[in-house]
Coordinates of C-alpha atoms in Angstrom, one line a residue:
M1 CA -0.2 0.0 -0.5
I2 CA 2.7 2.8 0.9
S3 CA 4.6 1.8 -2.6
Y4 CA 1.4 2.3 -4.2
L5 CA 1.4 5.6 -2.8
K6 CA 4.9 6.6 -3.7
Q7 CA 4.2 6.0 -7.1
Y8 CA 1.1 7.9 -6.9
T9 CA 2.5 10.6 -5.3
V10 CA 5.8 10.7 -8.2
I11 CA 3.0 10.5 -11.0
W12 CA 1.0 13.4 -9.7
G13 CA 4.2 15.6 -8.9
F14 CA 5.4 14.8 -12.7
L15 CA 1.7 16.0 -14.1
L16 CA 1.9 19.0 -12.3
L17 CA 5.6 20.0 -13.1
A18 CA 4.5 19.2 -16.7
S19 CA 1.5 21.3 -16.5
A20 CA 3.3 24.3 -15.1
T21 CA 6.0 24.2 -18.3
I22 CA 3.5 24.3 -20.6
S23 CA 1.7 27.1 -19.0
T24 CA 5.0 29.0 -18.9
H25 CA 6.0 28.4 -22.3
T26 CA 2.2 29.3 -24.0
A27 CA 2.3 32.4 -21.7
N28 CA 5.8 33.5 -23.0
A29 CA 4.7 32.8 -26.4
S30 CA 1.8 35.1 -25.9
V31 CA 4.2 37.8 -24.5
V32 CA 6.6 37.6 -27.4
K33 CA 4.0 37.6 -30.3
T34 CA 2.1 40.5 -28.9
P35 CA 4.5 43.2 -28.8
K36 CA 5.8 41.9 -32.5
S37 CA 2.1 42.3 -33.8
Q38 CA 1.8 45.5 -32.6
N39 CA 5.0 47.3 -33.6
F40 CA 4.1 45.8 -37.2
K41 CA 0.9 47.8 -36.7
L42 CA 2.5 50.7 -35.8
E43 CA 5.1 51.1 -38.5
K44 CA 2.6 50.6 -41.3
L45 CA 0.4 53.6 -39.5
V46 CA 3.4 55.4 -39.5
Q47 CA 4.5 55.1 -43.2
I48 CA 0.6 55.9 -44.7
Q49 CA 0.0 58.6 -42.5
P50 CA 2.2 61.0 -44.6
Q51 CA 0.6 60.1 -47.8
T52 CA -3.0 60.7 -46.7
T53 CA -1.5 63.9 -45.6
K54 CA -0.6 64.9 -49.0
V55 CA -3.8 64.2 -50.7
A56 CA -5.8 66.8 -48.7
K57 CA -3.1 70.1 -50.0
T58 CA -4.9 72.5 -52.2
K59 CA -5.1 71.6 -56.0
I60 CA -4.5 75.2 -57.7
H61 CA -1.6 78.0 -56.4
P62 CA -2.0 79.2 -53.4
S63 CA -1.7 82.9 -54.5
F64 CA -5.0 82.2 -56.0
L65 CA -7.1 81.7 -53.1
P66 CA -8.0 85.1 -52.3
I67 CA -9.1 86.1 -55.4
L68 CA -11.1 82.9 -56.0
P69 CA -14.5 83.6 -54.5
K70 CA -14.7 86.7 -56.4
L71 CA -13.9 85.3 -60.1
K72 CA -16.4 82.3 -59.0
S73 CA -19.3 84.8 -58.4
I74 CA -18.9 86.9 -61.6
S75 CA -17.4 84.5 -64.7
K76 CA -20.1 82.6 -66.2
F77 CA -17.7 80.1 -67.8
P78 CA -15.5 77.4 -66.4
I79 CA -12.5 78.9 -64.6
L80 CA -9.0 77.1 -65.2
L81 CA -6.0 77.9 -63.0
P82 CA -2.9 76.7 -62.7
R83 CA -1.3 74.3 -59.9
I84 CA 2.2 75.3 -61.0
I85 CA 3.8 78.8 -61.5
P86 CA 7.6 78.0 -62.0
G87 CA 10.2 80.8 -60.6
S88 CA 7.6 81.5 -58.0
E89 CA 9.6 79.3 -55.5
G90 CA 11.5 81.7 -54.2
E91 CA 11.8 83.7 -51.0
N92 CA 9.5 86.8 -52.7
K93 CA 5.6 85.9 -52.4
L94 CA 3.9 85.8 -55.3
Y95 CA 0.4 87.9 -55.4
A96 CA -2.4 87.1 -58.1
V97 CA -4.6 90.2 -58.5
I98 CA -7.7 90.9 -60.5
E99 CA -7.0 93.0 -63.4
T100 CA -10.4 92.5 -64.8
A101 CA -13.1 90.1 -64.7
T102 CA -16.7 90.2 -66.4
A103 CA -18.9 87.3 -67.3
N104 CA -17.1 86.6 -70.2
K105 CA -13.6 86.9 -69.4
Y106 CA -11.0 87.2 -66.6
G107 CA -7.2 89.1 -66.2
I108 CA -4.9 87.8 -63.5
I109 CA -1.7 89.7 -62.8
L110 CA 0.7 87.9 -60.9
G111 CA 3.1 90.2 -59.1
F112 CA 5.3 90.2 -56.0
T113 CA 3.0 92.7 -54.2
S114 CA -0.7 92.6 -53.3
D115 CA -1.1 96.1 -55.0
C116 CA 1.0 95.5 -57.9
G117 CA -0.6 96.6 -61.4
G118 CA 1.3 95.3 -63.9
G119 CA 4.4 97.5 -63.8
N120 CA 7.7 96.0 -64.5
A121 CA 9.1 96.3 -61.1
C122 CA 6.5 94.0 -59.4
R123 CA 5.1 91.9 -62.3
F124 CA 5.9 88.4 -62.8
G125 CA 3.6 87.3 -65.3
D126 CA -0.2 87.3 -66.3
I127 CA -3.0 84.7 -66.7
S128 CA -6.4 85.6 -68.7
A129 CA -9.3 83.8 -69.9
K130 CA -12.2 84.8 -72.6
T131 CA -15.1 83.1 -74.4
V132 CA -14.4 82.8 -77.8
T133 CA -17.1 84.5 -80.2
K134 CA -17.1 85.1 -84.3
T135 CA -14.9 88.4 -84.0
T136 CA -11.8 86.6 -81.8
P137 CA -9.0 86.9 -83.9
R138 CA -6.8 83.8 -84.8
L139 CA -4.3 82.5 -82.9
L140 CA -0.8 83.3 -83.8
G141 CA 2.8 81.6 -82.5
K142 CA 4.9 79.2 -82.6
T143 CA 2.4 75.9 -82.5
V144 CA 3.5 73.4 -79.8
K145 CA 1.1 70.5 -78.2
L146 CA 0.0 70.6 -74.4
A147 CA 0.0 67.1 -72.4
N148 CA -3.9 66.7 -73.4
G149 CA -3.0 67.1 -77.5
I150 CA -4.8 70.3 -77.7
T151 CA -2.2 72.4 -79.7
A152 CA -1.3 75.8 -78.1
Y153 CA 0.4 79.3 -79.1
F154 CA 3.8 80.2 -77.9
I155 CA 5.0 83.9 -78.6
D156 CA 8.4 84.7 -76.9
A157 CA 9.3 87.9 -74.9
K158 CA 10.2 91.1 -76.4
C159 CA 13.2 93.0 -74.3
G160 CA 14.8 96.3 -74.5
A161 CA 14.9 98.3 -71.3
N162 CA 12.5 96.1 -70.3
C163 CA 11.1 92.7 -71.4
S164 CA 7.5 91.6 -72.1
D165 CA 5.7 88.2 -71.2
S166 CA 6.3 85.5 -73.0
T167 CA 2.9 83.8 -73.7
L168 CA 1.4 80.7 -74.3
T169 CA -2.3 80.8 -75.7
W170 CA -4.7 77.9 -76.3
Q171 CA -8.8 76.8 -76.7
F172 CA -10.8 74.5 -74.6
K173 CA -14.8 74.3 -74.6
G174 CA -15.2 77.6 -76.3
V175 CA -12.6 79.9 -74.3
R176 CA -9.2 81.0 -75.0
Y177 CA -6.6 80.7 -72.3
T178 CA -3.1 82.7 -71.7
A179 CA -0.7 82.0 -69.6
G180 CA 2.4 84.5 -69.2
I181 CA 5.6 84.6 -67.6
K182 CA 8.1 88.0 -67.9
A183 CA 10.5 86.4 -70.4
G184 CA 9.7 83.5 -69.8
K185 CA 11.2 80.2 -71.5
L186 CA 8.7 77.7 -73.2
R187 CA 9.3 75.0 -71.5
D188 CA 8.3 76.8 -68.2
L189 CA 5.0 78.3 -70.2
L190 CA 4.3 74.7 -71.0
Q191 CA 4.4 73.1 -67.3
M192 CA 2.5 76.1 -66.4
A193 CA -0.2 75.5 -69.0
N194 CA -0.1 71.8 -68.3
S195 CA -1.2 72.2 -64.7
F196 CA -4.3 74.4 -65.3
I197 CA -7.2 72.7 -63.5
A198 CA -10.5 73.7 -62.5
P199 CA -10.0 74.7 -59.0

C-alpha cells in the first residue's frame, strides 16, 4: 500500500511539473508575439499617414485662393487656374491681383506685391481667359502640343529696357486661355499650362 502511494505521488508531481512548464511556454509565447504584432501595425500606420496628408493639400497655386470667390461669383464660364507657376518658389511671395473680371473674361496679374498693377518692377506674369466669339482673332505664334493633345501657341518675350511676357495661348471648350511669364521660357510655360485645372 505504501509503495502504491509513493508511485501515485511521483506520477502526480510529474503531471503538475509538466502542466506548469507548458503554461510557462504558452505565456512566454504570447508575450513575445503580441509586441511584434503591435509594432508591425504601428510601423504601417507611420508609413501610411504622410501619404494621406499629401492628398489633403490644395489643388491650385495658393496665390489664387484670396481672389477665387470673386472670380467664381462673376465668371459665367469654366475657370481654369494653374497648380504650378515655375520660378515662384523663391523667398518673394507671389500675389494674384484681378485686373479685369466680367461674365465672359478675366485677367489676373501675377506680381510680387499685393497691389501690383502690372508694372515692370513688381510684375511676374499674368493669367487670362476669354470666351471665343466670331470676332475673336485667330491665334498666332509657334505651335506646340499640350499634354492633353491641345495645340497651343507660343509667343516669345521682347526685351529692350524691360522685357515683356512670353505667352502660351490655347482654346478649350469655347474659351481662350493664356499663361504669361515675364521673359519666360517655353518649357516653363508648358509646365504651367499643363497644370491648369478647375479649382
